Short mmCIF file of C-alpha atoms and ligand atoms in Angstrom, two decimals:
data_model
loop_
_atom_site.label_atom_id
_atom_site.label_comp_id
_atom_site.label_asym_id
_atom_site.label_seq_id
_atom_site.Cartn_x
_atom_site.Cartn_y
_atom_site.Cartn_z
CA MET A 1 113.45 97.91 91.94
CA ALA A 2 110.51 98.02 90.42
CA GLU A 3 108.37 101.06 90.72
CA SER A 4 104.73 99.45 90.36
CA ILE A 5 103.23 95.84 91.24
CA THR A 6 102.25 93.63 89.05
CA ILE A 7 99.77 90.96 90.44
CA THR A 8 99.35 87.64 87.97
CA GLY A 9 96.51 84.86 88.53
CA THR A 10 93.11 84.77 89.83
CA SER A 11 93.20 82.75 92.71
CA LYS A 12 94.78 83.71 96.24
CA GLU A 13 97.56 81.38 96.05
CA GLU A 14 98.35 82.44 92.36
CA LYS A 15 98.00 86.23 93.65
CA TYR A 16 100.44 85.57 96.72
CA ALA A 17 102.80 83.31 94.57
CA SER A 18 103.00 86.60 92.19
CA LEU A 19 103.48 89.23 95.28
CA LEU A 20 106.16 87.42 97.54
CA PRO A 21 109.10 88.08 95.25
CA GLN A 22 108.11 91.27 94.86
CA ILE A 23 107.79 92.20 98.11
CA LYS A 24 111.47 90.41 98.97
CA ALA A 25 112.57 92.97 96.36
CA LEU A 26 111.15 95.88 97.96
CA ALA A 27 112.99 94.57 101.39
CA GLU A 28 116.20 95.21 99.94
CA GLU A 29 115.91 98.99 100.18
CA PRO A 30 117.92 99.64 103.48
CA ASP A 31 116.24 102.12 104.96
CA LEU A 32 113.66 100.14 107.46
CA TYR A 33 110.89 102.80 107.28
CA ALA A 34 110.89 102.98 103.04
CA ALA A 35 110.83 99.42 102.75
CA LEU A 36 107.92 98.39 105.12
CA GLY A 37 106.15 101.49 103.72
CA ASN A 38 106.34 99.93 99.95
CA ILE A 39 106.18 96.16 101.54
CA ILE A 40 102.58 97.15 103.32
CA SER A 41 101.53 99.26 100.10
CA ALA A 42 102.20 95.97 97.91
CA LEU A 43 99.95 94.16 100.46
CA LYS A 44 97.03 96.27 100.19
CA TYR A 45 97.07 97.29 96.61
CA GLY A 46 98.54 93.54 95.56
CA MET A 47 95.82 91.29 97.33
CA GLY A 48 92.92 94.36 97.71
CA PHE A 49 92.72 94.26 101.24
CA PHE A 50 90.69 96.39 103.36
CA TRP A 51 93.84 97.49 105.41
CA ALA A 52 97.08 96.46 105.70
CA GLY A 53 99.89 98.05 108.58
CA ILE A 54 102.64 97.92 110.93
CA TYR A 55 102.43 98.35 114.63
CA PHE A 56 105.68 98.53 116.46
CA VAL A 57 106.46 97.78 120.17
CA LYS A 58 107.52 101.16 121.45
CA GLU A 59 108.44 102.64 125.13
CA LYS A 60 106.03 104.59 126.82
CA VAL A 61 107.69 107.46 127.34
CA LYS A 62 106.41 110.34 129.99
CA SER A 63 108.87 112.54 128.35
CA GLU A 64 107.82 115.07 131.26
CA LYS A 65 109.43 112.60 133.70
CA LEU A 66 112.59 112.06 132.13
CA LYS A 67 115.51 114.28 132.83
CA VAL A 68 118.30 114.89 130.18
CA GLY A 69 120.15 111.28 129.35
CA GLU A 70 117.19 109.30 131.26
CA GLN A 71 116.33 106.45 129.26
CA PRO A 72 112.95 104.76 129.99
CA GLU A 73 113.11 100.84 131.34
CA LEU A 74 112.72 97.94 128.75
CA LYS A 75 110.16 96.51 130.51
CA ILE A 76 107.06 94.75 128.65
CA GLU A 77 104.88 96.45 130.78
CA ASN A 78 106.19 100.17 130.13
CA SER A 79 105.66 98.99 126.54
CA GLU A 80 102.72 99.84 123.82
CA LEU A 81 102.11 98.85 120.65
CA VAL A 82 102.56 102.16 118.39
CA LEU A 83 100.91 102.95 114.61
CA GLY A 84 103.74 102.49 111.76
CA PRO A 85 103.49 102.51 108.35
CA PHE A 86 99.78 101.67 107.03
CA GLN A 87 97.53 101.85 103.92
CA GLY A 88 93.76 102.28 104.58
CA THR A 89 91.59 103.94 106.61
CA VAL A 90 92.93 106.03 109.52
CA ALA A 91 94.02 103.51 112.46
CA CYS A 92 93.81 104.12 116.36
CA THR A 93 97.67 104.87 117.19
CA ARG A 94 98.27 102.91 120.48
CA ILE A 95 97.20 99.50 121.81
CA GLY A 96 98.21 98.03 125.10
CA PHE A 97 99.42 94.78 125.78
CA GLY A 98 97.23 92.33 125.41
CA LYS A 99 94.64 94.74 124.17
CA GLY A 100 92.70 94.04 121.20
CA VAL A 101 93.93 91.09 118.71
CA CYS A 102 96.89 93.13 117.91
CA GLY A 103 97.52 93.14 121.46
CA TYR A 104 96.50 89.30 122.09
CA ALA A 105 98.93 88.42 119.42
CA TRP A 106 101.77 90.55 120.95
CA LYS A 107 101.00 88.87 124.19
CA ASN A 108 100.61 85.27 123.24
CA LYS A 109 103.26 85.48 120.39
CA LYS A 110 101.06 84.01 117.76
CA THR A 111 99.42 84.36 114.80
CA VAL A 112 95.56 85.35 115.17
CA ILE A 113 92.71 84.62 112.44
CA VAL A 114 89.42 86.38 113.40
CA ASP A 115 86.88 85.52 110.77
CA ASP A 116 84.37 88.23 112.86
CA VAL A 117 85.85 90.97 114.94
CA ASN A 118 82.03 91.34 116.73
CA THR A 119 83.02 87.84 118.23
CA PHE A 120 86.43 88.84 119.42
CA GLU A 121 86.17 90.08 122.90
CA GLY A 122 87.85 93.20 123.35
CA HIS A 123 88.64 93.61 119.65
CA ILE A 124 89.29 97.27 119.17
CA ALA A 125 87.36 99.03 115.99
CA CYS A 126 89.38 101.24 114.07
CA SER A 127 86.73 100.98 111.30
CA SER A 128 83.40 99.81 111.72
CA GLU A 129 83.86 98.38 107.68
CA SER A 130 86.58 95.93 109.02
CA LYS A 131 84.90 92.19 109.31
CA SER A 132 87.51 90.30 109.37
CA GLU A 133 91.24 90.29 110.28
CA ILE A 134 94.76 88.24 110.77
CA VAL A 135 97.25 89.60 113.09
CA LEU A 136 100.77 88.65 112.83
CA PRO A 137 103.79 88.83 115.27
CA ILE A 138 107.34 90.08 114.09
CA VAL A 139 109.71 88.61 116.61
CA GLY A 140 113.81 90.14 117.08
CA LYS A 141 116.42 88.39 117.43
CA ASP A 142 115.98 88.10 121.01
CA GLY A 143 112.90 86.28 120.49
CA GLN A 144 110.70 89.20 121.75
CA VAL A 145 108.19 90.49 119.62
CA ARG A 146 109.11 94.02 117.52
CA MET A 147 106.41 94.63 115.73
CA ILE A 148 102.95 93.36 114.50
CA LEU A 149 101.35 92.74 110.89
CA ASP A 150 97.79 93.50 111.00
CA VAL A 151 95.38 92.60 108.01
CA ASP A 152 92.04 93.95 107.80
CA SER A 153 89.00 92.71 105.44
CA ASP A 154 85.65 94.17 104.68
CA ARG A 155 84.44 90.74 104.61
CA PHE A 156 83.75 87.99 107.15
CA ALA A 157 85.77 84.92 107.36
CA ASP A 158 88.83 86.43 104.81
CA PHE A 159 91.39 85.05 106.54
CA ASP A 160 92.63 81.51 106.11
CA ALA A 161 95.56 79.01 106.13
CA THR A 162 96.79 80.27 102.54
CA ASP A 163 96.81 84.12 103.63
CA GLU A 164 98.60 82.66 106.79
CA LYS A 165 101.51 80.60 104.96
CA ALA A 166 101.50 83.88 102.73
CA LEU A 167 102.03 86.16 105.05
CA THR A 168 104.23 84.29 107.86
CA GLU A 169 106.61 84.58 104.90
CA VAL A 170 106.04 88.24 104.42
CA VAL A 171 106.86 88.66 108.32
CA HIS A 172 109.93 86.27 107.86
CA ILE A 173 111.01 88.94 105.15
CA ILE A 174 110.75 91.50 107.47
CA GLU A 175 112.32 89.51 110.30
CA SER A 176 115.38 89.00 108.27
CA ILE A 177 115.83 93.03 107.18
CA VAL A 178 115.07 93.63 111.04
CA ASN A 179 117.48 90.99 112.65
CA SER A 180 120.15 91.42 110.03
N1 SME B 1 91.26 96.12 114.96
C1 SME B 1 92.90 95.84 115.90
C2 SME B 1 93.15 97.39 116.13
C3 SME B 1 93.82 97.67 114.67
S1 SME B 1 93.04 98.28 113.70
O1 SME B 1 92.02 97.01 113.36
C4 SME B 1 94.07 98.57 112.30
C5 SME B 1 92.72 95.31 117.20
O2 SME B 1 91.50 94.49 117.87
O3 SME B 1 93.70 95.03 117.76
#
């Protein structure tokens, strides 16, 4: 496996075209956390984003209420997004169902592009430097959202159909690891 990422080209399309095969190669690492960590790093540094990261859908566990051997109920109301591998400034660790851009993408199971985070009602500001963002759901075999891919820019309206297409390919690469 390559130990560094090489980006060629000047346009966004050319940069993604050189990055995507390298992300595919990074996804061959069998350990999920190692693979995701490198994929996120490649995205952030390869494309020069302000922030890139994964949120996992996880059960809210109130450990004091659990007896030994008990499992939390597997219901959406009992789930939340919890910060996973990311690159960039410190971010909020937990996001509720339907909350913020990430929770909206989770609830509606669709990609969301926000040109100006100040205009998105309920946007969760992890950094005042973040100006626009794109959030994509990552879906499991059962059709449920399992993770969220969140990419932030420090420029307004920095994400367009080119980003959506390329990042959807990244999502499919991640889905292929999760669902294999
Ligand atoms: N802005 C996101 C929160 C995550 S941070 O941007 C890393 C949201 O509104 O869901």
